[in-house]
Tab-separated table of C-alpha atoms in Angstrom:
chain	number	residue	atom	x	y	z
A	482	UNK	CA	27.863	5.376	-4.164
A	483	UNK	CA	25.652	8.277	-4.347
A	484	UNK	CA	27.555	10.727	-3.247
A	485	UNK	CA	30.247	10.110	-5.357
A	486	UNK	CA	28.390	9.930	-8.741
A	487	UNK	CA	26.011	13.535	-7.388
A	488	UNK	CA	29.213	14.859	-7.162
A	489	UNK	CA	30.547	13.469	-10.788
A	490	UNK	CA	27.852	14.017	-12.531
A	491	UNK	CA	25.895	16.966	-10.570
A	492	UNK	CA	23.295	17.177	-7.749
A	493	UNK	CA	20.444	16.694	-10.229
A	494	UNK	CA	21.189	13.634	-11.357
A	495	UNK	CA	18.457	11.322	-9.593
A	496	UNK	CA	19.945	7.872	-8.316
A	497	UNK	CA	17.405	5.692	-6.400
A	498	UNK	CA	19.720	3.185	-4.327
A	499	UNK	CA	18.373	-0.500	-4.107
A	500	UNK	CA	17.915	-1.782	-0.626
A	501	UNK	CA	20.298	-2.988	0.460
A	502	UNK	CA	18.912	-5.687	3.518
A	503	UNK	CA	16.313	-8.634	3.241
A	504	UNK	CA	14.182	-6.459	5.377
A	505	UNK	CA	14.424	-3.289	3.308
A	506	UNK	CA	13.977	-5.022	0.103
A	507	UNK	CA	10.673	-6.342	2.234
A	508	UNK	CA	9.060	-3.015	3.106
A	509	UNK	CA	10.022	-1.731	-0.470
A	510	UNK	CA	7.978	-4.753	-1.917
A	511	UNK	CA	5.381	-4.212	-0.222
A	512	UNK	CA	4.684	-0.513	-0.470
A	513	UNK	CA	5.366	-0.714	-4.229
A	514	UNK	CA	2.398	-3.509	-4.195
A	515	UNK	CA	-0.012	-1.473	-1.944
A	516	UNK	CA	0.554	1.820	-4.100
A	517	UNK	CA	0.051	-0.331	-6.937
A	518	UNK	CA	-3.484	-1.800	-5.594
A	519	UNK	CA	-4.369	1.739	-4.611
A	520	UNK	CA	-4.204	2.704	-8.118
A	521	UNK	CA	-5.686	0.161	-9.408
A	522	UNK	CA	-8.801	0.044	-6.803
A	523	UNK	CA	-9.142	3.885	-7.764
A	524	UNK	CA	-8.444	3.371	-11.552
A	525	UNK	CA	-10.829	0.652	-11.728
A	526	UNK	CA	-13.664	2.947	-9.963
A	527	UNK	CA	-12.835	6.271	-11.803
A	528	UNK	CA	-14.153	4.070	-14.833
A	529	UNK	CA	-17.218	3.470	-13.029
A	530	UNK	CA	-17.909	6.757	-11.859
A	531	UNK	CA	-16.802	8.573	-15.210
A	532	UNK	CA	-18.062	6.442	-17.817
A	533	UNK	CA	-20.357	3.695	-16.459
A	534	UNK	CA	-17.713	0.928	-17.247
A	535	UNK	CA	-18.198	-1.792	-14.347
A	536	UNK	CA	-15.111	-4.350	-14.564
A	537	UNK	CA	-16.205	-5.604	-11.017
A	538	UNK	CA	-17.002	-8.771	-13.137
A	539	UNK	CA	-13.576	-9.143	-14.371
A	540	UNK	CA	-11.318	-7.817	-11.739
A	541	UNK	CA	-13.102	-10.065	-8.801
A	542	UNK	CA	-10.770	-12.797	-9.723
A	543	UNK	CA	-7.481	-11.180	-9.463
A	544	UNK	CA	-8.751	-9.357	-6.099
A	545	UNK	CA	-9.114	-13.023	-5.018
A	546	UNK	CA	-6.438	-13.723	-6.189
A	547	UNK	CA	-4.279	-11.349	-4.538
A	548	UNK	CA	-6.087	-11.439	-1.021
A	549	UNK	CA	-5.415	-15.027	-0.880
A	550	UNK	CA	-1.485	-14.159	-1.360
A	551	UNK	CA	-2.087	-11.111	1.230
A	552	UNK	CA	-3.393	-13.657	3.520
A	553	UNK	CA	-0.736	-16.614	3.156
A	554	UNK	CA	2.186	-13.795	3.550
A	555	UNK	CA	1.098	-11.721	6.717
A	556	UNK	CA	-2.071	-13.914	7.978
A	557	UNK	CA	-5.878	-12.521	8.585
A	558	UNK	CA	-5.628	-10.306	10.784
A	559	UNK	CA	-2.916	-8.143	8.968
A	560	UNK	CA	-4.787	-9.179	5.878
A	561	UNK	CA	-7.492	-7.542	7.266
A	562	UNK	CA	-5.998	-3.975	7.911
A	563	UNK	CA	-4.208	-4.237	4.619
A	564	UNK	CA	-7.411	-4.678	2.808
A	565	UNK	CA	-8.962	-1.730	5.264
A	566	UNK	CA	-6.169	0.665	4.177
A	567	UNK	CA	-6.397	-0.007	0.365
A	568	UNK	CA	-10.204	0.082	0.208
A	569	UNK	CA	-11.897	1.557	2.981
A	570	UNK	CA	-9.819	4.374	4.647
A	571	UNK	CA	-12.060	7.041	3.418
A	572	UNK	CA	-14.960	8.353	4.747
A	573	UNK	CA	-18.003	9.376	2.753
A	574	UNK	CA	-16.251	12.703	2.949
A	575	UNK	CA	-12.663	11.241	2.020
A	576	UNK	CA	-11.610	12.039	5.035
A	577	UNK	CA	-8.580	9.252	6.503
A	578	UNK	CA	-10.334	7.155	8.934
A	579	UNK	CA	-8.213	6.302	12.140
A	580	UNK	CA	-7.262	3.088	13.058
A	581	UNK	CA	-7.053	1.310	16.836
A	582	UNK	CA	-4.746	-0.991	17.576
A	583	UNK	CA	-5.457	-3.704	20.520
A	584	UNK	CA	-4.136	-1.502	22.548
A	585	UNK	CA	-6.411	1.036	22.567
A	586	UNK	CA	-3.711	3.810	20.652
A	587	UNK	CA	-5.196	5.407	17.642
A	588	UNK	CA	-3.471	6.226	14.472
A	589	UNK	CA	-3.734	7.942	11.119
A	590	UNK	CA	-2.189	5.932	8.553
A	591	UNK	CA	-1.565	8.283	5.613
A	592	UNK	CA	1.006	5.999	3.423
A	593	UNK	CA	2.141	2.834	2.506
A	594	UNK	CA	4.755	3.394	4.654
A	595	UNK	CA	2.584	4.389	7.601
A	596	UNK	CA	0.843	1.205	7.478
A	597	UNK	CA	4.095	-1.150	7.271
A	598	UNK	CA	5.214	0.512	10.264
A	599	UNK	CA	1.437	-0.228	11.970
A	600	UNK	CA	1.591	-3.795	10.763
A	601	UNK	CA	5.493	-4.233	12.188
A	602	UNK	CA	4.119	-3.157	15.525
A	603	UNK	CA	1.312	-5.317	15.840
């Protein structure tokens, strides 16, 4: 379908194609809802670090929220590494921190899409 309306139309036009499986419309769920906690973990602190605003108060409950769903969809342990990626895979130098699976392999997940594919494996 693409294809046909690039070549219609012109190569510029930008078509974004829906997924078309169960387990495509999956992974696209949930990278659009880690990219979206991403942005709101570093929205929320870019307040706090620019102008003093704290919503730690308010936002605590939708965190709680959230985790809880997290938690009842993939279980704790995934839960776990999910919460890891979105909040903690920075170092003091915000440097990507690696992960180790049971396994003992290491891994540097840079995306959304890099940890889906760490959480399928394990």
């Amino acid at each position: 379908m693409k294809k046909p309306l690039q070549n219609k139309f012109g190569k510029g036009l930008d078509i974004k194609e829906s997924p078309k499986t169960e387990a495509e419309r999956e992974e696209a769920l949930f990278i659009d809802t880690i990219e979206t906690l991403e942005h709101i973990w570093f929205a929320e602190h870019q307040l706090g670090d620019e102008f003093g605003i704290d919503l730690t108060a308010f936002s605590q409950y939708y965190y709680h929220a959230i985790e809880n769903l997290v938690v009842a969809k993939y279980g704790y342990d995934k839960a776990d590494v999910i919460w890891w990626w979105v909040l903690d895979r920075f170092d003091e130098e915000g440097e990507l921190i690696e992960i180790e699976d049971e396994d003992g392999k290491i891994y540097l997940l840079k995306t959304p899409k890099d940890l889906w594919k760490f959480l399928k494996k394990t």
